[in-house]
mmCIF file with all atom_site columns, C-alpha atoms in Angstrom:
data_model
loop_
_atom_site.group_PDB
_atom_site.id
_atom_site.type_symbol
_atom_site.label_atom_id
_atom_site.label_alt_id
_atom_site.label_comp_id
_atom_site.label_asym_id
_atom_site.label_entity_id
_atom_site.label_seq_id
_atom_site.pdbx_PDB_ins_code
_atom_site.Cartn_x
_atom_site.Cartn_y
_atom_site.Cartn_z
_atom_site.occupancy
_atom_site.B_iso_or_equiv
_atom_site.pdbx_formal_charge
_atom_site.auth_seq_id
_atom_site.auth_comp_id
_atom_site.auth_asym_id
_atom_site.auth_atom_id
_atom_site.pdbx_PDB_model_num
ATOM 1   C CA . MET A 1 1   ? -15.153 -10.264 45.132  1.00 61.00 ? 1   MET A CA 1
ATOM 2   C CA . ILE A 1 2   ? -15.664 -7.666  43.076  1.00 63.00 ? 2   ILE A CA 1
ATOM 3   C CA . TYR A 1 3   ? -12.320 -6.321  43.495  1.00 59.00 ? 3   TYR A CA 1
ATOM 4   C CA . ALA A 1 4   ? -11.541 -10.244 41.769  1.00 60.00 ? 4   ALA A CA 1
ATOM 5   C CA . SER A 1 5   ? -13.682 -9.296  38.809  1.00 62.00 ? 5   SER A CA 1
ATOM 6   C CA . LEU A 1 6   ? -11.778 -5.671  38.311  1.00 55.00 ? 6   LEU A CA 1
ATOM 7   C CA . ILE A 1 7   ? -8.202  -7.437  38.102  1.00 62.00 ? 7   ILE A CA 1
ATOM 8   C CA . CYS A 1 8   ? -9.200  -10.494 36.073  1.00 64.00 ? 8   CYS A CA 1
ATOM 9   C CA . LYS A 1 9   ? -10.806 -7.366  33.415  1.00 67.00 ? 9   LYS A CA 1
ATOM 10  C CA . GLU A 1 10  ? -7.571  -5.408  33.920  1.00 71.00 ? 10  GLU A CA 1
ATOM 11  C CA . THR A 1 11  ? -5.493  -9.262  32.891  1.00 71.00 ? 11  THR A CA 1
ATOM 12  C CA . SER A 1 12  ? -7.921  -10.245 30.057  1.00 71.00 ? 12  SER A CA 1
ATOM 13  C CA . GLN A 1 13  ? -7.850  -6.382  28.760  1.00 78.00 ? 13  GLN A CA 1
ATOM 14  C CA . ILE A 1 14  ? -3.527  -6.409  28.814  1.00 80.00 ? 14  ILE A CA 1
ATOM 15  C CA . MET A 1 15  ? -3.514  -9.756  27.314  1.00 75.00 ? 15  MET A CA 1
ATOM 16  C CA . LYS A 1 16  ? -5.768  -8.429  24.260  1.00 86.00 ? 16  LYS A CA 1
ATOM 17  C CA . ASN A 1 17  ? -3.318  -5.398  23.977  1.00 88.00 ? 17  ASN A CA 1
ATOM 18  C CA . GLU A 1 18  ? -0.692  -7.807  24.215  1.00 90.00 ? 18  GLU A CA 1
ATOM 19  C CA . GLU A 1 19  ? -2.310  -10.246 21.693  1.00 91.00 ? 19  GLU A CA 1
ATOM 20  C CA . LEU A 1 20  ? -3.157  -7.222  18.628  1.00 91.00 ? 20  LEU A CA 1
ATOM 21  C CA . LYS A 1 21  ? 0.747   -5.119  19.663  1.00 93.00 ? 21  LYS A CA 1
ATOM 22  C CA . ALA A 1 22  ? 2.191   -9.464  19.218  1.00 93.00 ? 22  ALA A CA 1
ATOM 23  C CA . LEU A 1 23  ? -0.525  -9.558  15.754  1.00 93.00 ? 23  LEU A CA 1
ATOM 24  C CA . ARG A 1 24  ? 0.866   -5.825  14.538  1.00 94.00 ? 24  ARG A CA 1
ATOM 25  C CA . ASN A 1 25  ? 4.856   -6.478  14.518  1.00 96.00 ? 25  ASN A CA 1
ATOM 26  C CA . LYS A 1 26  ? 4.471   -9.835  12.351  1.00 96.00 ? 26  LYS A CA 1
ATOM 27  C CA . ILE A 1 27  ? 2.439   -7.013  9.437   1.00 96.00 ? 27  ILE A CA 1
ATOM 28  C CA . ASN A 1 28  ? 4.726   -4.986  10.819  1.00 97.00 ? 28  ASN A CA 1
ATOM 29  C CA . LEU A 1 29  ? 7.438   -8.124  9.453   1.00 97.00 ? 29  LEU A CA 1
ATOM 30  C CA . ILE A 1 30  ? 5.533   -9.197  6.317   1.00 97.00 ? 30  ILE A CA 1
ATOM 31  C CA . ASP A 1 31  ? 5.680   -5.637  5.147   1.00 97.00 ? 31  ASP A CA 1
ATOM 32  C CA . ASP A 1 32  ? 9.454   -5.071  5.418   1.00 97.00 ? 32  ASP A CA 1
ATOM 33  C CA . GLU A 1 33  ? 9.070   -8.624  3.530   1.00 98.00 ? 33  GLU A CA 1
ATOM 34  C CA . ILE A 1 34  ? 6.969   -7.353  0.894   1.00 97.00 ? 34  ILE A CA 1
ATOM 35  C CA . LEU A 1 35  ? 8.952   -4.204  0.487   1.00 97.00 ? 35  LEU A CA 1
ATOM 36  C CA . LYS A 1 36  ? 12.140  -6.349  0.033   1.00 97.00 ? 36  LYS A CA 1
ATOM 37  C CA . LEU A 1 37  ? 10.398  -8.418  -2.525  1.00 98.00 ? 37  LEU A CA 1
ATOM 38  C CA . LEU A 1 38  ? 9.231   -5.406  -3.971  1.00 97.00 ? 38  LEU A CA 1
ATOM 39  C CA . SER A 1 39  ? 12.794  -3.981  -4.576  1.00 96.00 ? 39  SER A CA 1
ATOM 40  C CA . ASN A 1 40  ? 13.637  -7.412  -5.517  1.00 97.00 ? 40  ASN A CA 1
ATOM 41  C CA . ARG A 1 41  ? 11.226  -7.648  -8.698  1.00 96.00 ? 41  ARG A CA 1
ATOM 42  C CA . SER A 1 42  ? 12.163  -3.978  -9.549  1.00 95.00 ? 42  SER A CA 1
ATOM 43  C CA . GLU A 1 43  ? 15.970  -4.867  -10.513 1.00 94.00 ? 43  GLU A CA 1
ATOM 44  C CA . VAL A 1 44  ? 14.886  -7.628  -11.877 1.00 94.00 ? 44  VAL A CA 1
ATOM 45  C CA . VAL A 1 45  ? 12.447  -5.078  -14.225 1.00 92.00 ? 45  VAL A CA 1
ATOM 46  C CA . LEU A 1 46  ? 14.323  -2.939  -15.215 1.00 91.00 ? 46  LEU A CA 1
ATOM 47  C CA . GLN A 1 47  ? 17.192  -5.979  -16.740 1.00 90.00 ? 47  GLN A CA 1
ATOM 48  C CA . ILE A 1 48  ? 14.140  -6.660  -18.504 1.00 89.00 ? 48  ILE A CA 1
ATOM 49  C CA . GLY A 1 49  ? 14.072  -2.970  -19.801 1.00 86.00 ? 49  GLY A CA 1
ATOM 50  C CA . LYS A 1 50  ? 17.081  -3.073  -20.990 1.00 84.00 ? 50  LYS A CA 1
ATOM 51  C CA . HIS A 1 51  ? 16.608  -5.989  -23.250 1.00 82.00 ? 51  HIS A CA 1
ATOM 52  C CA . LYS A 1 52  ? 13.118  -4.052  -24.219 1.00 78.00 ? 52  LYS A CA 1
ATOM 53  C CA . LYS A 1 53  ? 12.961  -1.723  -27.564 1.00 66.00 ? 53  LYS A CA 1
ATOM 54  C CA . GLU A 1 54  ? 11.326  1.639   -25.970 1.00 61.00 ? 54  GLU A CA 1
ATOM 55  C CA . GLY A 1 55  ? 8.349   1.106   -28.092 1.00 63.00 ? 55  GLY A CA 1
ATOM 56  C CA . SER A 1 56  ? 7.216   -2.510  -26.376 1.00 72.00 ? 56  SER A CA 1
ATOM 57  C CA . LEU A 1 57  ? 7.638   -1.338  -22.707 1.00 78.00 ? 57  LEU A CA 1
ATOM 58  C CA . VAL A 1 58  ? 4.094   -3.080  -22.475 1.00 87.00 ? 58  VAL A CA 1
ATOM 59  C CA . ASP A 1 59  ? 2.989   -6.667  -23.326 1.00 89.00 ? 59  ASP A CA 1
ATOM 60  C CA . LEU A 1 60  ? -0.892  -6.932  -22.708 1.00 91.00 ? 60  LEU A CA 1
ATOM 61  C CA . ASP A 1 61  ? -0.838  -10.606 -23.353 1.00 94.00 ? 61  ASP A CA 1
ATOM 62  C CA . ARG A 1 62  ? 2.069   -11.210 -20.698 1.00 93.00 ? 62  ARG A CA 1
ATOM 63  C CA . GLU A 1 63  ? 0.511   -9.026  -17.791 1.00 95.00 ? 63  GLU A CA 1
ATOM 64  C CA . GLN A 1 64  ? -2.986  -11.551 -18.185 1.00 95.00 ? 64  GLN A CA 1
ATOM 65  C CA . LYS A 1 65  ? -1.354  -13.915 -17.707 1.00 97.00 ? 65  LYS A CA 1
ATOM 66  C CA . ILE A 1 66  ? 0.267   -13.080 -14.628 1.00 96.00 ? 66  ILE A CA 1
ATOM 67  C CA . LEU A 1 67  ? -3.338  -11.568 -12.832 1.00 96.00 ? 67  LEU A CA 1
ATOM 68  C CA . ASP A 1 68  ? -4.709  -14.904 -14.396 1.00 96.00 ? 68  ASP A CA 1
ATOM 69  C CA . ARG A 1 69  ? -2.291  -16.885 -12.338 1.00 97.00 ? 69  ARG A CA 1
ATOM 70  C CA . LEU A 1 70  ? -2.264  -15.017 -9.363  1.00 96.00 ? 70  LEU A CA 1
ATOM 71  C CA . THR A 1 71  ? -5.818  -15.358 -9.125  1.00 95.00 ? 71  THR A CA 1
ATOM 72  C CA . SER A 1 72  ? -5.770  -18.617 -9.415  1.00 96.00 ? 72  SER A CA 1
ATOM 73  C CA . ASN A 1 73  ? -3.360  -19.897 -7.389  1.00 95.00 ? 73  ASN A CA 1
ATOM 74  C CA . LEU A 1 74  ? -5.157  -16.800 -4.814  1.00 94.00 ? 74  LEU A CA 1
ATOM 75  C CA . GLU A 1 75  ? -4.885  -18.041 -1.007  1.00 94.00 ? 75  GLU A CA 1
ATOM 76  C CA . GLY A 1 76  ? -6.581  -16.098 1.917   1.00 91.00 ? 76  GLY A CA 1
ATOM 77  C CA . SER A 1 77  ? -9.037  -14.273 1.955   1.00 94.00 ? 77  SER A CA 1
ATOM 78  C CA . TYR A 1 78  ? -8.282  -11.139 -0.529  1.00 94.00 ? 78  TYR A CA 1
ATOM 79  C CA . PRO A 1 79  ? -10.182 -10.873 -3.171  1.00 94.00 ? 79  PRO A CA 1
ATOM 80  C CA . LYS A 1 80  ? -9.461  -11.121 -6.455  1.00 95.00 ? 80  LYS A CA 1
ATOM 81  C CA . ASP A 1 81  ? -10.147 -7.617  -7.679  1.00 94.00 ? 81  ASP A CA 1
ATOM 82  C CA . THR A 1 82  ? -8.193  -6.695  -4.552  1.00 95.00 ? 82  THR A CA 1
ATOM 83  C CA . ILE A 1 83  ? -4.936  -8.779  -6.368  1.00 95.00 ? 83  ILE A CA 1
ATOM 84  C CA . VAL A 1 84  ? -5.771  -7.802  -9.583  1.00 96.00 ? 84  VAL A CA 1
ATOM 85  C CA . ARG A 1 85  ? -5.292  -3.946  -8.584  1.00 96.00 ? 85  ARG A CA 1
ATOM 86  C CA . LEU A 1 86  ? -2.333  -4.019  -6.180  1.00 96.00 ? 86  LEU A CA 1
ATOM 87  C CA . TRP A 1 87  ? -1.375  -5.922  -9.636  1.00 96.00 ? 87  TRP A CA 1
ATOM 88  C CA . ARG A 1 88  ? -1.821  -2.994  -12.438 1.00 96.00 ? 88  ARG A CA 1
ATOM 89  C CA . GLU A 1 89  ? -0.072  -0.427  -10.196 1.00 96.00 ? 89  GLU A CA 1
ATOM 90  C CA . ILE A 1 90  ? 2.684   -2.520  -9.876  1.00 96.00 ? 90  ILE A CA 1
ATOM 91  C CA . PHE A 1 91  ? 2.972   -3.216  -13.336 1.00 95.00 ? 91  PHE A CA 1
ATOM 92  C CA . GLN A 1 92  ? 2.205   0.569   -14.293 1.00 93.00 ? 92  GLN A CA 1
ATOM 93  C CA . SER A 1 93  ? 5.133   0.884   -11.750 1.00 93.00 ? 93  SER A CA 1
ATOM 94  C CA . SER A 1 94  ? 7.250   -1.237  -14.136 1.00 92.00 ? 94  SER A CA 1
ATOM 95  C CA . GLU A 1 95  ? 6.292   0.551   -17.345 1.00 90.00 ? 95  GLU A CA 1
ATOM 96  C CA . LYS A 1 96  ? 7.883   3.515   -15.549 1.00 90.00 ? 96  LYS A CA 1
ATOM 97  C CA . LEU A 1 97  ? 11.188  2.051   -14.195 1.00 90.00 ? 97  LEU A CA 1
ATOM 98  C CA . GLN A 1 98  ? 11.963  0.850   -17.428 1.00 87.00 ? 98  GLN A CA 1
ATOM 99  C CA . LYS A 1 99  ? 11.359  4.270   -19.369 1.00 82.00 ? 99  LYS A CA 1
ATOM 100 C CA . VAL A 1 100 ? 14.519  5.724   -19.776 1.00 62.00 ? 100 VAL A CA 1
ATOM 101 C CA . ASN A 1 101 ? 14.171  9.267   -17.983 1.00 51.00 ? 101 ASN A CA 1
ATOM 102 C CA . ASP A 1 102 ? 15.752  10.707  -14.798 1.00 45.00 ? 102 ASP A CA 1
ATOM 103 C CA . THR A 1 103 ? 11.873  11.368  -13.747 1.00 51.00 ? 103 THR A CA 1
ATOM 104 C CA . HIS A 1 104 ? 11.067  9.960   -9.975  1.00 55.00 ? 104 HIS A CA 1
ATOM 105 C CA . ILE A 1 105 ? 7.958   7.212   -10.625 1.00 56.00 ? 105 ILE A CA 1
ATOM 106 C CA . LYS A 1 106 ? 4.213   9.529   -9.856  1.00 59.00 ? 106 LYS A CA 1
ATOM 107 C CA . SER A 1 107 ? 1.827   7.458   -9.725  1.00 62.00 ? 107 SER A CA 1
ATOM 108 C CA . LYS A 1 108 ? -2.012  9.033   -8.992  1.00 62.00 ? 108 LYS A CA 1
ATOM 109 C CA . ARG A 1 109 ? -1.350  7.747   -5.225  1.00 63.00 ? 109 ARG A CA 1
ATOM 110 C CA . SER A 1 110 ? 2.130   8.759   -4.674  1.00 65.00 ? 110 SER A CA 1
ATOM 111 C CA . ILE A 1 111 ? 3.471   9.893   -1.592  1.00 62.00 ? 111 ILE A CA 1
ATOM 112 C CA . GLU A 1 112 ? 3.750   13.304  -3.440  1.00 66.00 ? 112 GLU A CA 1
ATOM 113 C CA . ASN A 1 113 ? 0.127   13.917  -4.326  1.00 67.00 ? 113 ASN A CA 1
ATOM 114 C CA . ILE A 1 114 ? -0.147  13.335  -0.498  1.00 66.00 ? 114 ILE A CA 1
ATOM 115 C CA . ASN A 1 115 ? -1.243  16.428  0.389   1.00 67.00 ? 115 ASN A CA 1
ATOM 116 C CA . ILE A 1 116 ? -1.455  17.111  4.363   1.00 64.00 ? 116 ILE A CA 1
ATOM 117 C CA . TYR A 1 117 ? -3.669  18.453  6.535   1.00 62.00 ? 117 TYR A CA 1
ATOM 118 C CA . LYS A 1 118 ? -2.879  21.318  8.296   1.00 64.00 ? 118 LYS A CA 1
ATOM 119 C CA . GLY A 1 119 ? -5.278  23.003  9.650   1.00 61.00 ? 119 GLY A CA 1
ATOM 120 C CA . GLY A 1 120 ? -6.252  25.949  9.012   1.00 61.00 ? 120 GLY A CA 1
ATOM 121 C CA . LYS A 1 121 ? -7.957  28.901  9.025   1.00 58.00 ? 121 LYS A CA 1
ATOM 122 C CA . SER A 1 122 ? -10.742 30.485  6.601   1.00 55.00 ? 122 SER A CA 1
ATOM 123 C CA . THR A 1 123 ? -13.198 33.534  6.425   1.00 53.00 ? 123 THR A CA 1
ATOM 124 C CA . LEU A 1 124 ? -17.713 33.281  5.632   1.00 58.00 ? 124 LEU A CA 1
ATOM 125 C CA . PRO A 1 125 ? -18.514 36.665  4.064   1.00 65.00 ? 125 PRO A CA 1
ATOM 126 C CA . THR A 1 126 ? -19.696 38.034  7.539   1.00 63.00 ? 126 THR A CA 1
ATOM 127 C CA . GLU A 1 127 ? -15.463 37.942  8.352   1.00 63.00 ? 127 GLU A CA 1
ATOM 128 C CA . LYS A 1 128 ? -15.722 36.019  11.692  1.00 61.00 ? 128 LYS A CA 1
ATOM 129 C CA . LYS A 1 129 ? -13.072 33.894  11.514  1.00 63.00 ? 129 LYS A CA 1
ATOM 130 C CA . ILE A 1 130 ? -13.250 30.218  11.415  1.00 59.00 ? 130 ILE A CA 1
ATOM 131 C CA . ILE A 1 131 ? -11.364 27.167  12.496  1.00 61.00 ? 131 ILE A CA 1
ATOM 132 C CA . LYS A 1 132 ? -11.659 24.060  10.292  1.00 58.00 ? 132 LYS A CA 1
ATOM 133 C CA . LEU A 1 133 ? -11.117 21.225  12.523  1.00 60.00 ? 133 LEU A CA 1
ATOM 134 C CA . SER A 1 134 ? -11.347 18.726  9.610   1.00 55.00 ? 134 SER A CA 1
ATOM 135 C CA . SER A 1 135 ? -10.306 18.865  6.398   1.00 52.00 ? 135 SER A CA 1
ATOM 136 C CA . ASN A 1 136 ? -13.043 16.427  5.288   1.00 45.00 ? 136 ASN A CA 1
#
């Protein structure tokens, strides 16, 4: 009886793990799709940029209309402020794409600004060595 109970629990855990794996695979496919759409959007942004004059890259009225349209058509569980923040980041990156220069896009969250913690040592005034376990 105990053996059968253990097997049921193990089987249940395996099924949960497989379900979680399948859901994560779905997320990966959606992420890939979002990335392709952003790439397509960037191509259109570049084409639009060719038609704009350098001084008038940002159209705040247009951005507000886009945000209003997106937030009114919002389906799903993400709050409106999340959608607004995401699109404002897209707007900022789009503006930078349209500017004529040879520099890469660098937003405040760009990959160049990520500092990967690699561990390290520190000393106290007592000259004792301390091993830092976390960056927090």
